[in-house]
């Protein structure tokens, strides 16, 4: 458990100390010897020692010189000096060097044991203190590294009112998180809206760039002044400015606006992204949740301004009702695949909406769902499954599509193009019925079904059946059988295949059923037809 080093130039003195005390009773498991200072230094360099018993007067270097060296290199190891002379100068020097004790030879072994025991107790206490300090330092470093996360969690809880917005509750939460603000502080929230990346990034690169956007906000917006940059629970970035609660705030709105403009410019030039800044009002910690929600709503309602600095106190409220598009007219144009005409109507609509400074996000949501319902109606009417048109470059994420007027415009144009392209492709192949007839004629020897044929032309099976009967005057299944029987006739007359083999070519495993179908169309069974018409030929 403990290790002892005895330093004395006299061999019998070392042996006497080793044998004169029951060292194991003190928990000492190893005793090392040194007969001069050089040997002691070597032993200390090679072995972890807990206590040194050292004679002062030795040939060459003295114990005092060893103590001076040990104080520099092993300051935590206690030294107990042993000497034959009660010289005060030695004692004074030993005390000056911080020795643990000073004993006269011949030493009383009980006194020596007691003195070493005290030294070991001191060592044990020092080790415990060191261990506790190491644990403390470990967790302190962890706390330091996670301090930003803890601070962020406090603000999230306050904004989302998981902390009751009363002074007493807020003070307890501030103390628990060791926050750098006091209950009486004022806070100015500033929402940073990351609108768009100007370059495509991988997921990892985007995370790195988001970190850069955050650090740039700390540098350009806060500028080493009291405040923090945090994310709310949904990942929205906020810069929080702190003030001690005085009526005259240290930073004016004009100063903050200039900083925001510089920040927006830096993000555009160096970080390849477009951002806007929404500046709230100075508020107490108790009222911060209201300011936070007001900025969130303000961002949602802004669908026209981009890369802008917007103040909550300057926002305008629109009392006008926005004129929604005539979706029934859009439906007719979509069905006729009038792409250019629709694109022009949509473009004019968005140009007009862009001039309305009071337009809100809810208007975009209404337009989004109205247009989507119109498309679904047209596709259902034509029997076209939605997946055949949508999903091919057209996202159905309403949050992304309605993020801004620019986003909704781009989404609308892609949707119109996708639907019109699909219907145009159908028209270019003459008619669906003609294409299905060609498919049947070229796949007579394959197993076919209404569903497989409908999938080939990307329409609904029921719609295909109705359309086929309307265009051809007969059902789809009757037409498939008719074409197969025509081919059977050719094989009966022009090949030497048996009737049963010919039936198998068309996947008829029940010969009796095959003969009945054939008789239905030609009034004879296959054998009779071959016999009669082969003779005629």
Coordinates of C-alpha atoms in Angstrom, one line a residue:
X1 CA 0.0 0.0 0.0
X2 CA 2.8 2.4 1.0
X3 CA 6.5 2.5 0.1
X4 CA 9.4 3.8 2.3
X5 CA 12.9 5.0 1.3
X6 CA 15.7 5.0 4.0
X7 CA 18.7 7.1 3.1
X8 CA 21.8 6.7 5.4
X9 CA 25.5 6.2 4.8
X10 CA 25.8 3.7 7.6
X11 CA 24.6 0.1 6.8
X12 CA 23.9 -0.9 10.4
X13 CA 21.7 2.2 10.9
X14 CA 19.6 1.3 7.8
X15 CA 19.2 -2.3 9.0
X16 CA 18.3 -1.1 12.5
X17 CA 15.5 1.1 11.2
X18 CA 14.2 -1.7 8.9
X19 CA 14.1 -4.3 11.8
X20 CA 13.3 -2.0 14.7
X21 CA 9.7 -1.1 13.6
X22 CA 6.8 -3.3 12.5
X23 CA 6.4 -1.5 9.2
X24 CA 3.7 -3.8 7.9
X25 CA 1.4 -2.6 10.7
X26 CA 1.5 0.8 9.0
X27 CA 0.6 -0.6 5.6
X28 CA 4.2 -0.3 4.3
X29 CA 4.7 -3.1 1.8
X30 CA 8.1 -2.2 0.4
X31 CA 11.3 -0.6 1.9
X32 CA 14.1 0.7 -0.3
X33 CA 17.6 1.6 0.7
X34 CA 20.1 4.3 -0.4
X35 CA 23.6 4.9 1.1
X36 CA 24.2 8.2 -0.5
X37 CA 22.3 11.1 -2.2
X38 CA 23.0 9.8 -5.8
X39 CA 21.5 6.4 -5.0
X40 CA 18.5 8.1 -3.4
X41 CA 17.9 10.3 -6.4
X42 CA 18.1 7.2 -8.7
X43 CA 15.6 5.3 -6.4
X44 CA 13.2 8.2 -6.4
X45 CA 13.3 8.5 -10.2
X46 CA 12.6 4.7 -10.6
X47 CA 10.1 4.1 -7.7
X48 CA 7.1 5.8 -6.4
X49 CA 7.9 6.5 -2.7
X50 CA 5.5 7.7 0.0
X51 CA 7.9 8.7 2.8
X52 CA 11.6 9.4 3.0
X53 CA 13.7 8.7 6.2
X54 CA 17.0 10.6 5.6
X55 CA 20.2 11.1 7.6
X56 CA 21.5 14.7 7.3
X57 CA 25.2 14.2 7.6
X58 CA 26.6 11.9 4.8
X59 CA 29.8 11.9 2.8
X60 CA 29.6 14.0 -0.3
X61 CA 26.2 15.5 -0.6
X62 CA 24.1 15.9 2.6
X63 CA 20.5 15.1 3.3
X64 CA 19.7 18.9 3.2
X65 CA 20.9 18.9 -0.5
X66 CA 18.8 15.8 -1.2
X67 CA 15.8 17.6 0.3
X68 CA 16.4 20.7 -1.9
X69 CA 16.4 18.4 -5.0
X70 CA 13.4 16.4 -3.8
X71 CA 11.5 19.7 -3.1
X72 CA 11.9 20.6 -6.8
X73 CA 11.2 17.1 -8.3
X74 CA 8.9 15.4 -5.8
X75 CA 7.4 18.1 -3.7
X76 CA 4.5 15.9 -2.4
X77 CA 6.8 13.3 -0.7
X78 CA 7.3 14.0 3.1
X79 CA 10.9 13.8 4.4
X80 CA 11.7 12.9 8.0
X81 CA 15.3 13.9 8.9
X82 CA 17.5 11.8 11.2
X83 CA 20.7 13.3 12.8
X84 CA 23.2 12.7 15.6
X85 CA 23.5 16.5 16.4
X86 CA 20.8 18.7 17.8
X87 CA 22.1 21.6 15.7
X88 CA 19.5 24.4 15.4
X89 CA 20.9 25.5 12.0
X90 CA 20.1 22.0 10.6
X91 CA 16.6 22.1 12.1
X92 CA 16.1 25.6 10.8
X93 CA 17.1 24.5 7.3
X94 CA 15.0 21.4 7.5
X95 CA 11.9 23.5 8.4
X96 CA 12.7 25.9 5.6
X97 CA 12.7 23.0 3.1
X98 CA 9.4 21.9 4.4
X99 CA 10.5 18.6 6.0
X100 CA 7.8 16.7 7.8
X101 CA 9.8 16.2 11.1
X102 CA 13.3 16.2 12.6
X103 CA 14.4 13.3 14.9
X104 CA 17.6 12.8 16.8
X105 CA 19.7 9.6 16.8
X106 CA 19.6 7.2 18.4
X107 CA 16.0 7.3 17.4
X108 CA 13.2 6.0 19.6
X109 CA 11.5 3.4 17.4
X110 CA 8.0 4.1 18.9
X111 CA 8.5 7.8 18.2
X112 CA 9.7 7.0 14.7
X113 CA 6.8 4.7 14.1
X114 CA 4.4 7.4 15.3
X115 CA 6.1 10.1 13.1
X116 CA 6.0 7.9 10.0
X117 CA 2.3 7.0 10.7
X118 CA 1.5 10.8 10.8
X119 CA 3.4 11.3 7.6
X120 CA 1.5 8.4 5.9
X121 CA -1.9 9.8 7.2
X122 CA -0.9 13.1 5.6
X123 CA 0.0 11.3 2.4
X124 CA -3.3 9.4 2.4
X125 CA -5.2 12.6 2.9
X126 CA -3.2 14.3 0.1
X127 CA -4.0 11.4 -2.2
X128 CA -7.7 11.6 -1.4
X129 CA -7.6 15.3 -2.1
X130 CA -5.8 14.7 -5.3
X131 CA -8.3 12.1 -6.4
X132 CA -11.2 14.3 -5.5
X133 CA -9.6 17.1 -7.3
X134 CA -9.1 14.9 -10.4
X135 CA -12.7 13.8 -10.3
X136 CA -13.8 17.4 -9.8
X137 CA -11.6 18.6 -12.7
X138 CA -12.9 15.8 -14.9
X139 CA -16.5 16.8 -14.3
X140 CA -15.7 20.5 -14.4
X141 CA -14.2 20.0 -17.9
X142 CA -17.3 18.0 -18.8
X143 CA -19.5 20.8 -17.5
X144 CA -17.4 23.4 -19.3
X145 CA -17.6 21.5 -22.6
X146 CA -21.4 21.0 -22.1
X147 CA -22.0 24.5 -20.7
X148 CA -23.4 25.7 -24.0
X149 CA -25.9 22.8 -24.1
X150 CA -27.0 23.5 -20.5
X151 CA -27.4 27.2 -21.2
X152 CA -29.3 26.3 -24.4
X153 CA -31.6 24.0 -22.4
X154 CA -32.4 26.7 -19.9
X155 CA -33.5 29.1 -22.7
X156 CA -35.5 26.4 -24.5
X157 CA -37.3 25.7 -21.2
X158 CA -38.0 29.3 -20.6
X159 CA -39.2 30.0 -24.2
X160 CA -41.5 27.0 -24.2
X161 CA -42.6 27.7 -20.6
X162 CA -41.3 24.5 -19.1
X163 CA -40.1 26.9 -16.5
X164 CA -43.0 28.6 -14.8
X165 CA -42.5 32.3 -15.8
X166 CA -42.5 33.6 -12.2
X167 CA -39.5 35.3 -10.6
X168 CA -39.0 32.6 -7.9
X169 CA -39.0 29.7 -10.4
X170 CA -36.8 31.6 -12.8
X171 CA -34.3 32.4 -10.1
X172 CA -34.1 28.7 -9.1
X173 CA -33.5 27.7 -12.7
X174 CA -30.8 30.4 -13.1
X175 CA -28.9 29.1 -10.1
X176 CA -29.3 25.4 -11.0
X177 CA -27.8 26.1 -14.5
X178 CA -25.2 28.6 -13.2
X179 CA -26.4 31.0 -15.8
X180 CA -24.5 34.2 -16.6
X181 CA -27.7 36.3 -16.2
X182 CA -29.7 37.5 -13.3
X183 CA -33.4 37.5 -12.7
X184 CA -33.6 41.2 -13.2
X185 CA -31.9 41.2 -16.6
X186 CA -33.7 42.3 -19.9
X187 CA -33.2 40.1 -23.0
X188 CA -33.6 41.2 -26.6
X189 CA -34.3 38.1 -28.8
X190 CA -33.2 38.1 -32.4
X191 CA -34.4 35.2 -34.7
X192 CA -32.0 34.2 -37.4
X193 CA -33.8 32.5 -40.3
X194 CA -31.7 30.3 -42.5
X195 CA -33.7 30.7 -45.8
X196 CA -31.7 28.8 -48.4
X197 CA -28.3 27.2 -49.1
X198 CA -26.8 28.7 -52.3
X199 CA -24.7 25.5 -52.9
X200 CA -25.6 21.8 -52.5
X201 CA -24.0 20.3 -49.4
X202 CA -23.8 16.8 -48.0
X203 CA -25.5 16.2 -44.7
X204 CA -22.2 16.4 -42.9
X205 CA -21.0 19.5 -44.7
X206 CA -24.4 21.2 -44.0
X207 CA -23.9 20.5 -40.3
X208 CA -20.4 22.1 -40.5
X209 CA -21.8 25.1 -42.3
X210 CA -24.7 25.5 -39.8
X211 CA -22.0 25.5 -37.0
X212 CA -20.2 28.3 -39.0
X213 CA -23.4 30.3 -39.3
X214 CA -23.8 30.1 -35.5
X215 CA -20.2 31.0 -34.7
X216 CA -20.4 33.9 -37.2
X217 CA -23.5 35.2 -35.4
X218 CA -21.6 35.1 -32.1
X219 CA -18.8 37.1 -33.6
X220 CA -20.7 39.7 -35.7
X221 CA -23.9 40.1 -33.8
X222 CA -22.8 39.8 -30.1
X223 CA -19.3 41.2 -30.6
X224 CA -18.0 39.9 -27.2
X225 CA -20.9 41.7 -25.5
X226 CA -23.2 40.0 -23.0
X227 CA -25.4 37.5 -24.8
X228 CA -25.6 34.0 -26.2
X229 CA -26.5 32.4 -29.5
X230 CA -28.7 29.3 -29.1
X231 CA -31.1 27.0 -30.9
X232 CA -34.7 26.5 -29.8
X233 CA -36.2 23.0 -29.6
X234 CA -37.0 23.0 -33.3
X235 CA -33.4 24.0 -34.3
X236 CA -34.2 27.7 -35.0
X237 CA -31.2 30.0 -34.3
X238 CA -31.6 32.9 -31.9
X239 CA -29.1 35.6 -30.8
X240 CA -30.0 36.8 -27.3
X241 CA -28.7 40.2 -26.1
X242 CA -28.4 40.7 -22.3
X243 CA -28.9 43.9 -20.4
X244 CA -28.8 44.5 -16.7
X245 CA -32.4 45.9 -16.8
X246 CA -31.6 49.6 -17.1
X247 CA -34.0 51.8 -19.0
X248 CA -31.2 53.0 -21.4
X249 CA -30.0 49.9 -23.2
X250 CA -26.3 49.7 -24.1
X251 CA -27.1 48.8 -27.7
X252 CA -29.5 50.8 -29.9
X253 CA -31.7 49.2 -32.5
X254 CA -29.7 51.1 -35.2
X255 CA -26.5 49.5 -34.0
X256 CA -28.1 46.0 -34.0
X257 CA -29.5 46.6 -37.5
X258 CA -26.0 47.5 -38.8
X259 CA -24.6 44.3 -37.3
X260 CA -27.4 42.3 -38.8
X261 CA -26.7 43.7 -42.2
X262 CA -23.0 42.9 -41.9
X263 CA -23.9 39.4 -40.8
X264 CA -26.4 38.8 -43.7
X265 CA -23.6 40.0 -46.1
X266 CA -21.0 37.7 -44.6
X267 CA -23.3 34.6 -44.7
X268 CA -24.0 35.3 -48.4
X269 CA -20.4 35.8 -49.4
X270 CA -18.5 33.4 -47.2
X271 CA -21.1 30.8 -46.0
X272 CA -23.1 30.4 -49.2
X273 CA -26.5 30.9 -47.5
X274 CA -29.3 33.4 -47.4
X275 CA -30.5 34.5 -43.9
X276 CA -32.8 37.1 -42.5
X277 CA -32.9 38.7 -39.0
X278 CA -36.0 39.2 -37.1
X279 CA -35.5 41.6 -34.2
X280 CA -37.9 41.5 -31.2
X281 CA -38.4 43.8 -28.2
X282 CA -36.4 44.1 -25.0
X283 CA -38.3 42.0 -22.4
X284 CA -38.0 40.6 -18.9
X285 CA -37.1 36.9 -18.5
X286 CA -40.8 36.3 -17.4
X287 CA -42.1 37.8 -20.7
X288 CA -39.4 36.2 -23.0
X289 CA -41.8 33.4 -24.1
X290 CA -44.2 35.9 -25.5
X291 CA -41.4 37.7 -27.5
X292 CA -40.1 34.3 -28.7
X293 CA -43.6 33.2 -30.0
X294 CA -44.1 36.6 -31.7
X295 CA -40.9 36.3 -33.7
X296 CA -41.7 32.7 -34.7
X297 CA -45.1 33.9 -36.0
X298 CA -43.4 36.8 -37.7
X299 CA -41.0 34.5 -39.6
X300 CA -43.9 32.3 -40.7
X301 CA -45.9 35.3 -41.9
X302 CA -42.9 36.7 -43.9
X303 CA -43.2 35.1 -47.4
X304 CA -41.9 38.0 -49.5
X305 CA -38.8 39.6 -47.9
X306 CA -35.5 37.8 -48.2
X307 CA -32.1 38.6 -46.7
X308 CA -33.8 41.4 -44.7
X309 CA -33.6 42.9 -41.3
X310 CA -37.1 43.1 -39.9
X311 CA -38.3 44.6 -36.6
X312 CA -41.3 43.2 -34.7
X313 CA -42.4 46.8 -33.8
X314 CA -42.5 47.8 -37.5
X315 CA -44.4 44.8 -39.0
X316 CA -47.5 45.7 -41.0
X317 CA -50.9 43.9 -40.7
X318 CA -52.8 43.4 -43.9
X319 CA -56.6 43.8 -43.8
X320 CA -57.1 42.9 -47.4
X321 CA -58.4 39.5 -48.4
X322 CA -56.2 37.9 -51.0
X323 CA -58.0 36.8 -54.2
X324 CA -57.4 33.1 -54.6
X325 CA -57.0 31.6 -58.1
X326 CA -59.9 30.1 -60.0
X327 CA -58.9 26.5 -59.5
X328 CA -61.8 25.1 -61.6
X329 CA -60.2 26.9 -64.6
X330 CA -56.8 25.5 -63.7
X331 CA -58.3 22.0 -63.7
X332 CA -59.5 22.4 -67.3
X333 CA -56.2 23.7 -68.5
X334 CA -54.3 20.9 -66.6
X335 CA -56.5 18.2 -68.3
X336 CA -55.8 19.8 -71.7
X337 CA -52.0 20.0 -70.9
X338 CA -52.0 23.7 -71.5
X339 CA -48.6 24.1 -69.9
X340 CA -47.6 27.5 -71.2
X341 CA -50.9 29.1 -70.5
X342 CA -51.0 27.8 -67.0
X343 CA -47.4 28.9 -66.3
X344 CA -48.3 32.4 -67.4
X345 CA -51.4 32.5 -65.2
X346 CA -49.5 31.2 -62.2
X347 CA -46.6 33.7 -62.8
X348 CA -49.0 36.6 -63.0
X349 CA -50.6 35.5 -59.7
X350 CA -47.3 35.3 -57.9
X351 CA -46.2 38.7 -59.3
X352 CA -49.4 40.2 -57.9
X353 CA -48.9 38.5 -54.5
X354 CA -45.4 39.7 -54.3
X355 CA -46.6 43.3 -54.3
X356 CA -48.7 42.7 -51.1
X357 CA -46.4 43.5 -48.2
X358 CA -49.0 42.1 -45.7
X359 CA -49.4 38.7 -47.2
X360 CA -49.1 35.9 -44.6
X361 CA -47.9 32.3 -44.5
X362 CA -51.5 31.1 -44.1
X363 CA -52.3 32.5 -47.6
X364 CA -49.6 30.3 -49.1
X365 CA -50.9 27.3 -47.2
X366 CA -54.4 27.8 -48.7
X367 CA -53.0 28.2 -52.2
X368 CA -50.8 25.1 -51.7
X369 CA -53.6 22.8 -50.6
X370 CA -56.1 24.3 -53.2
X371 CA -53.7 23.6 -56.1
X372 CA -52.9 20.1 -54.7
X373 CA -56.6 19.2 -54.5
X374 CA -57.1 20.4 -58.0
X375 CA -54.3 18.2 -59.3
X376 CA -55.7 15.2 -57.4
X377 CA -59.2 15.8 -58.9
X378 CA -57.8 15.9 -62.4
X379 CA -55.7 12.8 -62.0
X380 CA -58.6 10.9 -60.4
X381 CA -60.9 12.0 -63.2
X382 CA -58.4 10.7 -65.8
X383 CA -57.8 7.5 -63.8
X384 CA -54.1 8.4 -63.3
X385 CA -52.4 7.3 -60.1
X386 CA -50.8 10.2 -58.2
X387 CA -47.4 8.5 -57.9
X388 CA -47.1 8.3 -61.7
X389 CA -47.0 12.1 -61.8
X390 CA -46.0 13.4 -58.3
X391 CA -42.8 12.6 -56.6
X392 CA -40.8 12.9 -59.8
X393 CA -39.0 16.1 -58.7
X394 CA -42.2 17.4 -57.0
X395 CA -42.0 17.3 -53.2
X396 CA -45.2 17.1 -51.2
X397 CA -43.7 18.7 -48.1
X398 CA -46.0 21.6 -47.4
X399 CA -43.5 23.2 -44.9
X400 CA -40.9 23.4 -47.6
X401 CA -43.2 24.5 -50.4
X402 CA -44.9 27.2 -48.3
X403 CA -41.7 28.6 -46.7
X404 CA -41.8 31.7 -48.8
X405 CA -43.5 33.1 -51.9
X406 CA -40.4 32.1 -53.9
X407 CA -40.6 28.5 -52.7
X408 CA -44.3 28.2 -53.5
X409 CA -43.8 29.7 -56.9
X410 CA -41.1 27.3 -57.8
X411 CA -43.1 24.3 -56.4
X412 CA -46.2 25.4 -58.4
X413 CA -44.3 25.7 -61.7
X414 CA -42.8 22.2 -61.2
X415 CA -46.2 20.7 -60.4
X416 CA -47.9 22.2 -63.5
X417 CA -45.0 21.1 -65.6
X418 CA -45.1 17.5 -64.2
X419 CA -48.9 17.1 -64.7
X420 CA -48.9 18.7 -68.2
X421 CA -45.9 16.6 -69.3
X422 CA -47.7 13.4 -68.3
X423 CA -50.9 14.2 -70.1
X424 CA -48.9 15.4 -73.2
X425 CA -47.0 12.2 -73.3
X426 CA -50.4 10.3 -73.4
X427 CA -51.7 12.4 -76.3
X428 CA -48.4 11.9 -78.3
X429 CA -49.0 8.2 -78.3
X430 CA -52.3 8.8 -80.2
X431 CA -54.7 7.3 -77.7
X432 CA -54.4 5.1 -74.7
X433 CA -56.6 2.5 -76.3
X434 CA -54.4 2.3 -79.4
X435 CA -51.3 1.8 -77.3
X436 CA -53.1 -0.9 -75.3
X437 CA -54.1 -2.7 -78.5
X438 CA -50.5 -2.6 -79.7
X439 CA -49.4 -4.0 -76.4
X440 CA -51.9 -6.9 -76.7
X441 CA -50.9 -7.7 -80.3
X442 CA -47.2 -7.8 -79.5
X443 CA -47.6 -9.8 -76.3
X444 CA -50.2 -12.5 -77.3
X445 CA -48.0 -15.3 -76.0
X446 CA -47.5 -13.6 -72.6
X447 CA -49.8 -13.7 -69.7
X448 CA -51.7 -10.4 -69.6
X449 CA -54.2 -8.9 -67.3
X450 CA -56.2 -5.6 -67.1
X451 CA -53.9 -4.5 -64.2
X452 CA -50.6 -5.1 -66.0
X453 CA -51.9 -3.3 -69.1
X454 CA -53.1 -0.3 -67.0
X455 CA -49.7 -0.2 -65.3
X456 CA -48.0 -0.1 -68.7
X457 CA -49.9 3.1 -69.6
X458 CA -49.9 4.6 -66.1
X459 CA -53.6 4.7 -65.6
X460 CA -56.2 3.2 -63.3
X461 CA -57.4 -0.3 -64.3
X462 CA -61.1 0.5 -63.9
X463 CA -60.6 3.7 -66.0
X464 CA -58.8 1.7 -68.7
X465 CA -61.8 -0.7 -68.9
X466 CA -64.3 2.1 -69.3
X467 CA -62.1 3.9 -71.8
X468 CA -61.5 0.8 -73.9
X469 CA -65.2 -0.1 -74.1
X470 CA -66.0 3.5 -75.0
X471 CA -63.3 3.8 -77.8
X472 CA -63.6 0.2 -79.3
X473 CA -67.1 -0.8 -78.6
X474 CA -66.1 -4.0 -76.8
X475 CA -64.6 -5.0 -73.4
X476 CA -60.9 -5.3 -72.9
X477 CA -61.1 -9.0 -72.0
X478 CA -63.1 -9.8 -75.1
X479 CA -60.6 -8.0 -77.3
X480 CA -57.7 -9.9 -75.7
X481 CA -59.5 -13.3 -76.4
X482 CA -60.4 -12.2 -79.9
X483 CA -56.8 -11.4 -80.8
X484 CA -55.6 -14.7 -79.3
X485 CA -58.1 -16.7 -81.3
X486 CA -57.1 -15.0 -84.5
X487 CA -53.5 -16.1 -83.8
X488 CA -54.7 -19.6 -82.9
X489 CA -56.3 -19.8 -86.4
X490 CA -53.0 -18.9 -88.1
X491 CA -51.2 -21.6 -86.2
X492 CA -53.9 -24.2 -86.9
X493 CA -53.6 -23.6 -90.6
X494 CA -49.9 -22.8 -91.0
X495 CA -48.1 -25.0 -88.4
X496 CA -47.9 -28.6 -87.6
X497 CA -48.3 -28.1 -83.8
X498 CA -51.0 -30.1 -82.1
X499 CA -54.0 -28.3 -80.8
X500 CA -53.1 -29.0 -77.2
X501 CA -49.6 -27.4 -77.7
X502 CA -51.2 -24.4 -79.4
X503 CA -53.5 -24.0 -76.4
X504 CA -50.5 -24.2 -74.0
X505 CA -48.7 -21.4 -76.1
X506 CA -51.5 -19.1 -75.0
X507 CA -51.4 -20.3 -71.3
X508 CA -54.7 -22.3 -71.6
X509 CA -54.1 -25.3 -69.4
X510 CA -57.7 -26.5 -69.5
X511 CA -58.2 -27.9 -73.0
X512 CA -62.0 -28.2 -72.7
X513 CA -62.2 -24.5 -71.7
X514 CA -60.0 -23.6 -74.6
X515 CA -62.2 -25.5 -77.1
X516 CA -65.4 -23.8 -75.7
X517 CA -63.8 -20.3 -76.1
X518 CA -62.8 -21.2 -79.7
X519 CA -66.3 -22.5 -80.6
X520 CA -67.8 -19.4 -79.2
X521 CA -66.0 -17.3 -81.8
X522 CA -65.9 -19.6 -84.8
X523 CA -68.8 -22.1 -84.4
X524 CA -66.3 -25.1 -84.6
X525 CA -63.9 -26.6 -82.2
X526 CA -60.1 -26.3 -83.1
X527 CA -59.9 -29.8 -84.6
X528 CA -62.9 -29.3 -86.8
X529 CA -61.7 -25.9 -88.0
X530 CA -58.2 -27.3 -88.9
X531 CA -59.8 -30.3 -90.7
X532 CA -62.3 -28.3 -92.7
X533 CA -60.2 -25.3 -93.7
X534 CA -57.0 -27.2 -94.3
X535 CA -58.9 -29.3 -97.0
X536 CA -60.2 -26.1 -98.5
X537 CA -56.7 -24.7 -98.8

